[in-house]
Amino acid sequence: MALAVLFISFILLMFLGMPIAFVMGLSSLITIIYLGLPPLVIFQRMSSSMNVFALMAIPFFIYAGELMLRGAIAERLIRLAAALVGHTRGGLGLVNVMSSTLFGGISGSAVADASAVGGLMIPQMTKRGYDVDYAVNVTVMSAIIALLIPPSHNMIIYSISAGGSISIADLFTAGILPGILLALALMITAYIVALRRGYPAEKFPGFAALGRIFIVSVPGLLLVAVIIGGVRSGVFTATESSMIATIYALLVTLLVYRSLSWKDFVHATLGAVRTTALVLLVIGTAGAFGWLMALLQVPAVTIEFMRHFSNNSLVIFLMINVLLLFLGTFMDMAPLIIISTPIFLPVVKAYGMDPVHFGIIMILNQGIGLITPPVGSVLFVGCAIGKISIMQSMRTIWPFFLVSLIVLAIITYVPEVSLFLPRVLGK
Amino acid sequence: MLTVANYSYLMGKLAKAALWISGTGLVVMTIAIAWQVFGRFVLNDTPAWTEPLSLVLMLYFILLTAAVGIREHFHLGMDFFQNIASESTQQLMARISNLMVGFFGLTMLWWGGQLTAQTWSVKIPVLGLPEGISYLPLPLSGTLIFLFSIEQIINPAARKNLAPVSTTAE
């Protein structure tokens, strides 16, 4: 009964359009009052879910991303991608995917990726004769790559939701190959669609120009190495590496590119504070909500239910993927990770799946959820930039969508794609 | 005299103050962790106060800025049903939502305040500050959330988006 109170109040408040962080807080509060337990517990849980040292990496990675965004680093990466793949047919589509991959290594955020790359690429593509729906679709789908290429603050959220026992360094390295796989799959799709629509090719700038462009983008690209190297080697904690990433981003934009004004700095700082508040408030109230679900034994009941359904691990993994995709259509990533990890992780573990592997599946799965309406923040950003309706984009997005689902299936059923790199690089 | 316009003006100042305090908090936090790394590698002496201090700062800036989010509409929610509803239903749903958020702010003030008071005599290890310091942002933020929700309800001019949509959340 208490569970019904929790879910019904949750769904009603969510449908009302109330911000999700407050929906989770208020429905937890209603349920705890219904249970006759002291409401103080909810606020204590909320505070303790945010009062975690490892979470401090999130504001730092977001801050580093904001600084890079204001400091015009995205432009340089796009120029590099253009020099590398722009000369194929439909080249700008490929440039778009590659830019997202490179920029994803800096921001770790799909919405940031879509707005940075999309903001520059969509107008350019339409000017060069590409249809705007194609430009938007390529932008939003390839933005998911940013979630897989480290750093990815969602992986930190996953690690913490799993009880902090999963190494963030392993998760970061595990995301690299799946990220590249997704990038390749999307580039091939973008190429095929471009061929069928007869889009033009750009001119190859020549190797000398390519070299020059590469050298200019090195400081930005190095950031990825700094982050992975720092976390992987164990010299720094994830939080310390993220702080170093912030200071590095500040130094590069300030001293090397000289593209960061005081105004940019203030914008970047306040922007980082806003985004952190948004993400971490959700973590706080989702922490209280998740605690209540555990108290009401939702994880145990779910395992029982799934066992009842099938004993085949392949079927279980498929069911979990479908369920997560469904939940992802109307919930955002961070709360979904916090709520669903404690429920599904014990299930997949019981079927022999590595927690790092499951983390990568979860990130890609819920990344796809960011493209699906009714709640799809990345899709909304892309459509807003391209000034087209969600429907216009949805009508032609299916080849990209299908390919992402195929990549999700490959990543789910071929654990090596995720686990090879962490094992090879492992201590 | 306290008119709606005056109230909004006051809320604007309050939101700006909360944002700037938060931004400063983030910068101080960056410096503190930088100092920690510097201490460990250069001075061979890892300062113990940097982590707990940064955590407390983070709690303040999350919760203060989260309250500002009510004013700037940057929190994510499912607006699907609002979007397909008629104009008047949409307004009704939004106002009920504002009321609920404001109510949650009040509960944060009430129970968060109790938590703060109960833990004030306990000291945070290393920092030596009262443990209640880390709960204090709950009632502070709750107050702001309540005040900003009132503004949404009484002032139609405050309902439009004030800030650019968050760019790095996911």
Coordinates of C-alpha atoms in Angstrom, one line a residue:
Chain A
M1 CA 0.0 0.0 0.0
A2 CA 2.8 2.4 0.9
L3 CA 4.4 1.5 -2.4
A4 CA 1.2 2.5 -4.2
V5 CA 1.2 5.9 -2.3
L6 CA 4.8 6.4 -3.4
F7 CA 4.2 5.6 -7.1
I8 CA 0.8 7.2 -7.5
S9 CA 1.9 10.5 -5.9
F10 CA 5.1 10.3 -8.0
I11 CA 3.2 9.9 -11.3
L12 CA 0.5 12.5 -10.5
L13 CA 3.0 15.1 -9.6
M14 CA 5.2 14.3 -12.6
F15 CA 2.3 14.5 -15.0
L16 CA 1.5 17.9 -13.4
G17 CA 4.8 19.1 -14.8
M18 CA 6.5 19.7 -11.5
P19 CA 10.3 19.6 -11.7
I20 CA 11.4 16.0 -11.2
A21 CA 13.7 16.8 -8.2
F22 CA 10.7 18.1 -6.3
V23 CA 8.4 15.3 -7.5
M24 CA 10.8 12.8 -5.9
G25 CA 11.2 14.8 -2.7
L26 CA 7.5 15.5 -2.2
S27 CA 6.3 11.9 -3.0
S28 CA 8.9 10.5 -0.6
L29 CA 7.7 12.9 2.0
I30 CA 4.0 12.0 1.5
T31 CA 4.9 8.3 1.7
I32 CA 6.9 8.6 4.9
I33 CA 4.1 10.5 6.5
Y34 CA 1.7 7.8 5.4
L35 CA 4.0 5.2 6.9
G36 CA 4.0 7.2 10.2
L37 CA 7.8 7.5 10.2
P38 CA 9.5 10.8 11.2
P39 CA 9.7 13.0 8.1
L40 CA 13.1 14.3 9.3
V41 CA 14.5 11.1 7.7
I42 CA 13.7 12.3 4.2
F43 CA 15.7 15.5 4.6
Q44 CA 18.5 13.7 6.3
R45 CA 18.7 11.2 3.4
M46 CA 18.5 14.0 0.9
S47 CA 21.4 15.8 2.6
S48 CA 23.5 12.7 3.1
S49 CA 23.0 11.6 -0.6
M50 CA 24.6 14.9 -1.7
N51 CA 27.2 14.9 1.1
V52 CA 29.6 12.5 -0.7
F53 CA 33.2 13.3 -1.5
A54 CA 33.2 11.5 -4.9
L55 CA 30.3 13.7 -6.1
M56 CA 32.6 16.7 -6.0
A57 CA 34.0 15.5 -9.3
I58 CA 30.7 16.5 -11.0
P59 CA 30.9 20.3 -10.4
F60 CA 34.5 20.2 -11.5
F61 CA 33.9 18.3 -14.8
I62 CA 30.9 20.5 -15.5
Y63 CA 33.1 23.6 -14.7
A64 CA 35.9 22.4 -17.0
G65 CA 33.3 21.8 -19.8
E66 CA 31.8 25.2 -19.3
L67 CA 35.2 26.9 -19.5
M68 CA 36.0 24.9 -22.7
L69 CA 32.7 25.9 -24.2
R70 CA 33.1 29.6 -23.5
G71 CA 36.7 29.4 -24.5
A72 CA 35.9 28.4 -28.1
I73 CA 37.5 25.0 -27.9
A74 CA 34.5 23.4 -29.8
E75 CA 35.2 25.5 -32.9
R76 CA 38.8 24.2 -33.0
L77 CA 37.7 20.6 -32.7
I78 CA 35.2 21.0 -35.4
R79 CA 37.9 22.4 -37.7
L80 CA 40.0 19.4 -37.0
A81 CA 37.1 17.0 -37.8
A82 CA 36.3 18.9 -41.0
A83 CA 39.9 18.6 -42.1
L84 CA 39.9 14.9 -41.4
V85 CA 36.6 13.6 -42.8
G86 CA 35.0 16.6 -44.6
H87 CA 36.1 15.6 -48.0
T88 CA 33.9 12.5 -48.3
R89 CA 30.4 12.6 -49.7
G90 CA 28.0 14.1 -47.2
G91 CA 31.2 15.1 -45.4
L92 CA 29.6 17.6 -42.9
G93 CA 27.4 14.8 -41.5
L94 CA 30.6 12.8 -40.7
V95 CA 32.3 16.0 -39.4
N96 CA 29.3 16.4 -37.0
V97 CA 29.7 12.9 -35.6
M98 CA 33.4 13.2 -35.2
S99 CA 33.2 16.6 -33.6
S100 CA 30.8 15.2 -31.0
T101 CA 33.2 12.4 -30.3
L102 CA 36.1 14.8 -29.8
F103 CA 34.1 17.3 -27.8
G104 CA 32.6 14.5 -25.7
G105 CA 36.0 13.8 -24.4
I106 CA 36.0 17.3 -23.0
S107 CA 32.5 17.9 -21.7
G108 CA 31.1 14.5 -20.9
S109 CA 27.6 15.9 -21.3
A110 CA 25.2 15.1 -24.2
V111 CA 23.3 18.3 -23.8
A112 CA 26.5 20.4 -23.9
D113 CA 27.7 18.4 -26.9
A114 CA 24.4 18.9 -28.8
S115 CA 24.4 22.7 -28.1
A116 CA 28.1 23.2 -28.7
V117 CA 28.4 21.1 -31.9
G118 CA 24.9 21.7 -33.1
G119 CA 25.1 25.4 -32.6
L120 CA 28.0 25.6 -34.9
M121 CA 27.3 22.7 -37.3
I122 CA 23.5 22.9 -38.0
P123 CA 23.6 26.4 -39.5
Q124 CA 26.6 25.5 -41.6
M125 CA 25.1 22.3 -42.9
T126 CA 21.9 23.9 -43.9
K127 CA 23.8 26.7 -45.7
R128 CA 25.7 24.0 -47.6
G129 CA 22.5 22.4 -48.9
Y130 CA 21.9 19.8 -46.2
D131 CA 18.3 19.3 -45.0
V132 CA 17.8 20.7 -41.6
D133 CA 16.2 17.5 -40.3
Y134 CA 19.3 15.5 -41.3
A135 CA 21.5 18.1 -39.5
V136 CA 19.5 17.9 -36.3
N137 CA 19.3 14.1 -36.3
V138 CA 23.0 13.6 -36.8
T139 CA 23.7 16.2 -34.1
V140 CA 21.4 14.8 -31.4
M141 CA 22.2 11.1 -32.0
S142 CA 26.0 11.7 -32.0
A143 CA 25.6 13.8 -28.8
I144 CA 25.1 10.5 -26.9
I145 CA 28.7 9.6 -27.7
A146 CA 29.7 12.2 -25.2
L147 CA 28.2 10.1 -22.4
L148 CA 30.4 7.2 -23.2
I149 CA 33.7 8.9 -23.9
P150 CA 35.3 9.9 -20.5
P151 CA 34.9 12.0 -18.5
S152 CA 31.2 11.3 -17.9
H153 CA 29.7 12.5 -14.8
N154 CA 26.8 10.1 -15.2
M155 CA 29.3 7.3 -14.7
I156 CA 30.3 8.8 -11.4
I157 CA 26.6 8.9 -10.4
Y158 CA 26.3 5.3 -11.4
S159 CA 29.4 4.3 -9.3
I160 CA 28.0 6.1 -6.3
S161 CA 24.5 4.6 -6.8
A162 CA 26.1 1.2 -6.9
G163 CA 27.5 1.8 -3.4
G164 CA 30.8 3.3 -4.5
S165 CA 32.4 -0.1 -4.9
I166 CA 32.8 0.2 -8.7
S167 CA 36.0 1.9 -9.8
I168 CA 35.4 5.2 -11.7
A169 CA 38.7 4.6 -13.5
D170 CA 37.4 1.3 -14.8
L171 CA 34.1 2.8 -15.9
F172 CA 35.9 5.7 -17.7
T173 CA 38.1 3.3 -19.6
A174 CA 35.3 0.9 -20.3
G175 CA 33.3 3.6 -22.1
I176 CA 36.0 4.4 -24.7
L177 CA 35.5 1.4 -27.1
P178 CA 31.7 1.5 -27.0
G179 CA 31.9 5.3 -27.6
I180 CA 34.1 4.7 -30.7
L181 CA 31.9 1.9 -31.9
L182 CA 28.8 4.1 -31.7
A183 CA 30.7 6.9 -33.5
L184 CA 31.7 4.6 -36.3
A185 CA 28.1 3.2 -36.6
L186 CA 26.6 6.7 -36.7
M187 CA 29.2 7.9 -39.3
I188 CA 28.4 5.0 -41.6
T189 CA 24.7 5.7 -41.2
A190 CA 25.2 9.4 -41.8
Y191 CA 27.2 8.5 -44.9
I192 CA 24.6 6.2 -46.4
V193 CA 21.8 8.7 -45.7
A194 CA 23.9 11.4 -47.2
L195 CA 24.5 9.4 -50.4
R196 CA 20.8 8.7 -50.8
R197 CA 20.0 12.4 -50.4
G198 CA 22.9 13.4 -52.7
Y199 CA 24.7 15.8 -50.3
P200 CA 27.9 17.5 -51.4
A201 CA 31.5 16.8 -50.4
E202 CA 33.9 19.4 -49.1
K203 CA 37.4 20.1 -50.4
F204 CA 40.3 18.4 -48.7
P205 CA 42.5 21.2 -47.2
G206 CA 45.8 19.3 -47.9
F207 CA 48.1 17.7 -45.4
A208 CA 50.0 20.8 -44.4
A209 CA 46.7 22.5 -43.3
L210 CA 45.6 19.3 -41.6
G211 CA 48.8 19.3 -39.6
R212 CA 48.4 22.9 -38.6
I213 CA 44.8 22.4 -37.5
F214 CA 45.8 19.3 -35.5
I215 CA 48.5 21.2 -33.6
V216 CA 46.1 24.0 -32.7
S217 CA 43.7 21.5 -31.2
V218 CA 46.2 19.5 -29.2
P219 CA 45.8 21.4 -26.0
G220 CA 42.1 20.6 -26.0
L221 CA 42.6 17.0 -26.9
L222 CA 45.2 16.6 -24.2
L223 CA 42.5 17.3 -21.5
V224 CA 41.2 13.8 -22.1
A225 CA 44.6 12.3 -21.6
V226 CA 45.0 14.3 -18.4
I227 CA 41.8 13.1 -17.0
I228 CA 42.2 9.4 -18.0
G229 CA 45.9 9.4 -17.1
G230 CA 45.2 11.0 -13.7
V231 CA 42.4 8.7 -12.6
R232 CA 43.8 5.5 -14.2
S233 CA 47.3 5.8 -12.7
G234 CA 45.8 6.2 -9.2
V235 CA 48.0 9.2 -8.6
F236 CA 44.9 11.4 -8.2
T237 CA 41.4 10.7 -7.0
A238 CA 38.6 11.3 -9.6
T239 CA 37.8 14.5 -7.7
E240 CA 41.4 15.7 -7.8
S241 CA 41.7 14.9 -11.6
S242 CA 38.5 16.8 -12.2
M243 CA 39.9 19.8 -10.4
I244 CA 43.0 19.5 -12.5
A245 CA 40.8 19.4 -15.6
T246 CA 39.2 22.6 -14.5
I247 CA 42.4 24.4 -13.8
Y248 CA 43.9 23.1 -17.1
A249 CA 40.8 24.3 -19.0
L250 CA 41.2 27.7 -17.4
L251 CA 44.9 27.9 -18.3
V252 CA 44.4 26.7 -21.9
T253 CA 41.6 29.1 -22.6
L254 CA 43.2 31.9 -20.8
L255 CA 46.9 31.6 -21.8
V256 CA 47.1 29.4 -24.9
Y257 CA 43.9 30.3 -26.8
R258 CA 43.5 33.7 -25.1
S259 CA 39.8 33.4 -25.7
L260 CA 38.3 33.7 -22.2
S261 CA 37.3 37.2 -21.0
W262 CA 36.3 38.0 -17.4
K263 CA 32.7 38.0 -18.6
D264 CA 33.1 34.5 -20.1
F265 CA 34.7 33.4 -16.8
V266 CA 31.7 34.7 -14.8
H267 CA 29.3 33.1 -17.2
A268 CA 31.1 29.8 -17.1
T269 CA 31.3 29.8 -13.3
L270 CA 27.6 30.7 -12.8
G271 CA 26.6 28.2 -15.6
A272 CA 28.6 25.5 -13.8
V273 CA 26.9 26.3 -10.5
R274 CA 23.4 26.2 -12.1
T275 CA 24.0 22.8 -13.8
T276 CA 25.6 21.4 -10.7
A277 CA 22.6 22.5 -8.6
L278 CA 20.2 21.0 -11.2
V279 CA 22.0 17.6 -11.3
L280 CA 22.8 17.3 -7.6
L281 CA 19.5 18.4 -6.2
V282 CA 18.1 15.5 -8.3
I283 CA 20.7 13.2 -6.7
G284 CA 19.6 14.4 -3.3
T285 CA 15.9 13.8 -3.6
A286 CA 16.4 10.6 -5.7
G287 CA 18.6 9.4 -2.9
A288 CA 15.6 9.8 -0.5
F289 CA 13.3 8.2 -3.0
G290 CA 15.6 5.3 -3.6
W291 CA 16.0 4.7 0.1
L292 CA 12.3 4.5 0.5
M293 CA 12.1 2.0 -2.4
A294 CA 14.7 -0.1 -0.7
L295 CA 12.8 0.2 2.6
L296 CA 9.6 -1.0 0.7
Q297 CA 11.7 -3.9 -0.7
V298 CA 11.3 -2.9 -4.4
P299 CA 14.6 -4.4 -5.4
A300 CA 13.8 -7.8 -3.8
V301 CA 10.4 -7.9 -5.4
T302 CA 11.8 -7.1 -8.8
I303 CA 14.4 -9.9 -8.7
E304 CA 11.6 -12.3 -7.7
F305 CA 9.4 -11.1 -10.5
M306 CA 12.1 -11.4 -13.1
R307 CA 13.2 -14.9 -11.9
H308 CA 9.6 -15.9 -12.3
F309 CA 9.6 -14.7 -15.9
S310 CA 12.7 -16.3 -17.2
N311 CA 15.9 -17.9 -16.1
N312 CA 17.8 -17.2 -19.3
S313 CA 20.3 -14.3 -18.8
L314 CA 19.9 -13.2 -22.4
V315 CA 16.2 -12.7 -21.9
I316 CA 16.7 -11.0 -18.5
F317 CA 19.2 -8.5 -20.1
L318 CA 16.7 -7.8 -22.9
M319 CA 13.9 -7.2 -20.5
I320 CA 16.0 -4.8 -18.4
N321 CA 17.1 -2.9 -21.5
V322 CA 13.5 -2.6 -22.8
L323 CA 12.3 -1.5 -19.3
L324 CA 15.1 1.1 -19.0
L325 CA 14.4 2.4 -22.5
F326 CA 10.7 2.8 -21.6
L327 CA 11.5 4.6 -18.3
G328 CA 14.1 6.7 -20.2
T329 CA 11.4 8.1 -22.5
F330 CA 9.9 10.1 -19.6
M331 CA 12.6 10.3 -17.1
D332 CA 15.9 12.1 -17.1
M333 CA 19.2 10.3 -16.8
A334 CA 20.5 11.1 -13.3
P335 CA 17.4 10.2 -11.3
L336 CA 16.9 7.1 -13.4
I337 CA 20.4 5.9 -12.7
I338 CA 20.1 6.6 -9.0
I339 CA 16.7 4.8 -8.7
S340 CA 17.3 1.9 -11.1
T341 CA 20.9 0.9 -10.2
P342 CA 20.1 -0.5 -6.8
I343 CA 17.2 -2.4 -8.3
F344 CA 18.8 -3.9 -11.4
L345 CA 22.4 -4.2 -10.5
P346 CA 21.8 -7.2 -8.1
V347 CA 19.7 -8.8 -10.8
V348 CA 22.3 -8.7 -13.5
K349 CA 25.1 -9.6 -11.0
A350 CA 23.1 -12.7 -10.2
Y351 CA 23.2 -13.5 -13.9
G352 CA 26.9 -13.1 -14.0
M353 CA 27.2 -9.6 -15.6
D354 CA 30.2 -7.4 -14.6
P355 CA 29.0 -4.2 -12.8
V356 CA 31.3 -2.1 -15.0
H357 CA 29.7 -3.7 -18.1
F358 CA 26.2 -3.0 -16.8
G359 CA 27.2 0.6 -16.2
I360 CA 28.1 1.1 -19.8
I361 CA 24.8 -0.5 -20.9
M362 CA 22.9 1.7 -18.6
I363 CA 24.7 4.9 -19.8
L364 CA 24.1 4.1 -23.5
N365 CA 20.5 2.9 -22.9
Q366 CA 19.6 6.1 -21.0
G367 CA 21.5 8.2 -23.5
I368 CA 19.1 7.0 -26.1
G369 CA 16.4 8.0 -23.7
L370 CA 17.6 11.6 -24.0
I371 CA 16.5 11.5 -27.7
T372 CA 13.0 10.1 -27.1
P373 CA 10.1 12.4 -26.3
P374 CA 8.1 13.2 -24.2
V375 CA 11.2 13.9 -22.1
G376 CA 14.3 14.1 -24.3
S377 CA 16.5 17.0 -23.4
V378 CA 19.0 16.4 -26.1
L379 CA 16.4 16.2 -28.9
F380 CA 14.8 19.4 -27.6
V381 CA 18.1 21.3 -27.7
G382 CA 18.8 20.0 -31.3
C383 CA 15.3 20.9 -32.5
A384 CA 15.5 24.3 -30.9
I385 CA 18.8 25.1 -32.6
G386 CA 17.6 23.8 -36.0
K387 CA 14.2 25.5 -35.5
I388 CA 12.2 22.5 -36.5
S389 CA 9.5 20.6 -34.6
I390 CA 10.1 17.4 -32.7
M391 CA 7.8 15.6 -35.2
Q392 CA 9.9 16.8 -38.2
S393 CA 13.0 15.3 -36.6
M394 CA 11.3 12.1 -35.5
R395 CA 10.0 11.4 -39.0
T396 CA 13.5 10.8 -40.4
I397 CA 15.6 9.9 -37.3
W398 CA 14.8 6.2 -37.4
P399 CA 17.9 5.0 -39.3
F400 CA 20.1 6.6 -36.6
F401 CA 17.9 5.4 -33.9
L402 CA 17.9 1.8 -35.2
V403 CA 21.7 1.8 -35.5
S404 CA 22.0 3.0 -31.8
L405 CA 19.8 0.2 -30.7
I406 CA 21.9 -2.3 -32.6
V407 CA 25.0 -0.9 -30.9
L408 CA 23.2 -1.2 -27.6
A409 CA 22.5 -4.8 -28.4
I410 CA 26.2 -5.5 -29.3
I411 CA 27.4 -3.8 -26.2
T412 CA 24.9 -5.8 -24.1
Y413 CA 25.7 -9.2 -25.5
V414 CA 29.4 -8.7 -26.2
P415 CA 30.9 -7.8 -22.8
E416 CA 34.4 -7.6 -24.2
V417 CA 33.6 -4.4 -26.1
S418 CA 33.4 -2.7 -22.6
L419 CA 35.6 -4.9 -20.6
F420 CA 38.6 -5.3 -22.9
L421 CA 40.3 -2.0 -22.2
P422 CA 39.9 -1.9 -18.4
R423 CA 41.3 -5.4 -18.3
V424 CA 44.3 -4.6 -20.5
L425 CA 45.0 -1.4 -18.7
G426 CA 44.2 -2.9 -15.3
K427 CA 46.6 -3.0 -12.4
Chain B
M1 CA 5.0 49.6 0.2
L2 CA 5.2 46.0 -0.9
T3 CA 3.7 45.7 -4.3
V4 CA 4.1 42.7 -6.7
A5 CA 6.7 44.6 -8.7
N6 CA 8.7 45.5 -5.5
Y7 CA 8.5 41.9 -4.4
S8 CA 9.9 40.7 -7.7
Y9 CA 12.6 43.3 -7.5
L10 CA 13.6 42.0 -4.1
M11 CA 13.5 38.4 -5.3
G12 CA 15.8 39.4 -8.2
K13 CA 18.4 40.8 -5.7
L14 CA 18.1 37.7 -3.5
A15 CA 18.5 35.3 -6.5
K16 CA 21.6 37.3 -7.7
A17 CA 23.1 37.2 -4.2
A18 CA 22.5 33.5 -3.9
L19 CA 24.1 32.9 -7.3
W20 CA 27.2 34.9 -6.6
I21 CA 27.7 33.3 -3.2
S22 CA 27.4 29.9 -5.0
G23 CA 29.8 30.9 -7.7
T24 CA 32.3 32.1 -5.1
G25 CA 31.8 28.8 -3.3
L26 CA 32.7 26.8 -6.5
V27 CA 35.9 28.9 -7.0
V28 CA 36.9 28.5 -3.3
M29 CA 36.3 24.8 -3.6
T30 CA 38.5 24.6 -6.7
I31 CA 41.3 26.4 -4.8
A32 CA 40.9 24.2 -1.7
I33 CA 41.2 20.9 -3.7
A34 CA 44.1 22.4 -5.7
W35 CA 45.8 23.3 -2.3
Q36 CA 45.2 19.7 -1.2
V37 CA 47.1 18.3 -4.3
F38 CA 49.8 20.9 -3.9
G39 CA 50.2 20.0 -0.2
R40 CA 50.5 16.3 -1.0
F41 CA 53.0 16.6 -3.8
V42 CA 55.0 19.6 -2.9
L43 CA 54.8 20.1 0.8
N44 CA 54.5 16.4 1.6
D45 CA 51.7 17.2 4.0
T46 CA 48.1 16.6 2.9
P47 CA 45.9 19.2 4.5
A48 CA 43.0 17.4 6.2
W49 CA 40.5 20.4 6.2
T50 CA 40.2 20.7 2.4
E51 CA 37.8 17.8 1.7
P52 CA 35.3 18.4 4.5
L53 CA 35.4 22.2 3.8
S54 CA 34.8 21.7 0.1
L55 CA 31.9 19.3 0.8
V56 CA 30.2 21.8 3.1
L57 CA 30.7 24.5 0.4
M58 CA 29.2 22.2 -2.2
L59 CA 26.0 21.6 -0.1
Y60 CA 25.5 25.4 0.2
F61 CA 25.9 26.1 -3.5
I62 CA 23.8 23.2 -4.7
L63 CA 20.9 24.1 -2.4
L64 CA 21.1 27.9 -2.8
T65 CA 21.3 27.7 -6.6
A66 CA 18.7 25.0 -6.8
A67 CA 16.3 27.5 -5.2
V68 CA 17.3 30.1 -7.8
G69 CA 16.3 27.4 -10.4
I70 CA 12.7 28.0 -9.4
R71 CA 13.0 31.6 -10.5
E72 CA 15.0 30.8 -13.6
H73 CA 13.0 27.7 -14.5
F74 CA 16.1 25.6 -15.1
H75 CA 14.9 22.5 -13.3
L76 CA 13.8 19.7 -15.6
G77 CA 10.3 18.3 -15.5
M78 CA 7.9 16.5 -17.7
D79 CA 6.0 19.3 -19.4
F80 CA 4.4 17.0 -22.0
F81 CA 0.9 17.2 -20.5
Q82 CA 1.2 20.9 -19.9
N83 CA 2.1 21.4 -23.5
I84 CA -0.9 19.5 -24.9
A85 CA -3.4 21.1 -22.4
S86 CA -5.5 24.1 -23.2
E87 CA -4.1 27.5 -22.2
S88 CA -6.3 27.7 -19.0
T89 CA -5.6 24.2 -17.9
Q90 CA -1.9 24.8 -18.6
Q91 CA -2.0 27.8 -16.3
L92 CA -3.8 25.9 -13.6
M93 CA -1.3 23.0 -13.7
A94 CA 1.6 25.4 -13.6
R95 CA 0.2 27.2 -10.5
I96 CA -0.6 24.0 -8.7
S97 CA 3.0 22.9 -9.4
N98 CA 4.3 26.2 -8.0
L99 CA 2.2 25.6 -4.9
M100 CA 3.5 22.1 -4.4
V101 CA 7.1 23.3 -4.9
G102 CA 6.5 26.1 -2.5
F103 CA 5.0 23.7 0.0
F104 CA 8.1 21.5 -0.3
G105 CA 10.2 24.5 0.4
L106 CA 8.3 25.1 3.6
T107 CA 8.9 21.4 4.7
M108 CA 12.6 21.9 4.0
L109 CA 12.6 24.9 6.2
W110 CA 10.7 23.1 9.0
W111 CA 12.3 19.7 9.1
G112 CA 15.7 20.9 7.8
G113 CA 15.6 23.5 10.5
Q114 CA 15.0 20.8 13.1
L115 CA 17.9 18.8 11.7
T116 CA 20.2 21.8 11.9
A117 CA 19.2 22.5 15.5
Q118 CA 19.5 18.9 16.6
T119 CA 23.0 18.5 15.2
W120 CA 24.4 22.0 16.2
S121 CA 26.1 20.7 19.3
V122 CA 27.9 17.9 17.4
K123 CA 31.2 18.9 15.8
I124 CA 32.4 18.0 12.3
P125 CA 35.7 16.1 12.8
V126 CA 38.8 18.1 11.6
L127 CA 36.9 21.3 10.8
G128 CA 35.7 21.7 14.4
L129 CA 32.5 23.4 13.1
P130 CA 29.1 22.4 14.3
E131 CA 27.6 19.5 12.2
G132 CA 24.5 21.6 11.9
I133 CA 26.4 23.8 9.4
S134 CA 26.0 21.1 6.8
Y135 CA 22.2 20.9 7.4
L136 CA 21.7 24.7 7.5
P137 CA 21.5 25.0 3.7
L138 CA 18.3 22.9 3.8
P139 CA 16.2 25.5 5.7
L140 CA 18.0 28.4 3.9
S141 CA 17.2 26.9 0.5
G142 CA 13.7 26.0 1.7
T143 CA 13.0 29.6 2.5
L144 CA 14.2 30.8 -0.9
I145 CA 12.2 28.1 -2.7
F146 CA 9.1 29.2 -0.8
L147 CA 9.7 32.9 -1.6
F148 CA 10.5 32.3 -5.3
S149 CA 7.4 30.0 -5.7
I150 CA 5.2 32.8 -4.2
E151 CA 6.7 35.1 -6.9
Q152 CA 5.7 32.7 -9.6
I153 CA 2.2 32.6 -8.3
I154 CA 1.6 36.3 -7.8
N155 CA 3.6 37.8 -10.7
P156 CA 2.8 36.7 -14.3
A157 CA 5.8 38.7 -15.5
A158 CA 8.2 36.3 -13.6
R159 CA 6.9 33.2 -15.3
K160 CA 8.9 33.5 -18.5
N161 CA 12.3 32.0 -18.8
L162 CA 15.0 34.2 -17.3
A163 CA 18.1 32.2 -17.9
P164 CA 19.5 30.3 -20.8
V165 CA 18.5 26.6 -20.6
S166 CA 21.2 24.7 -18.8
T167 CA 23.8 23.5 -21.2
T168 CA 25.7 20.7 -19.5
A169 CA 23.3 18.8 -17.4
E170 CA 23.4 15.5 -19.3

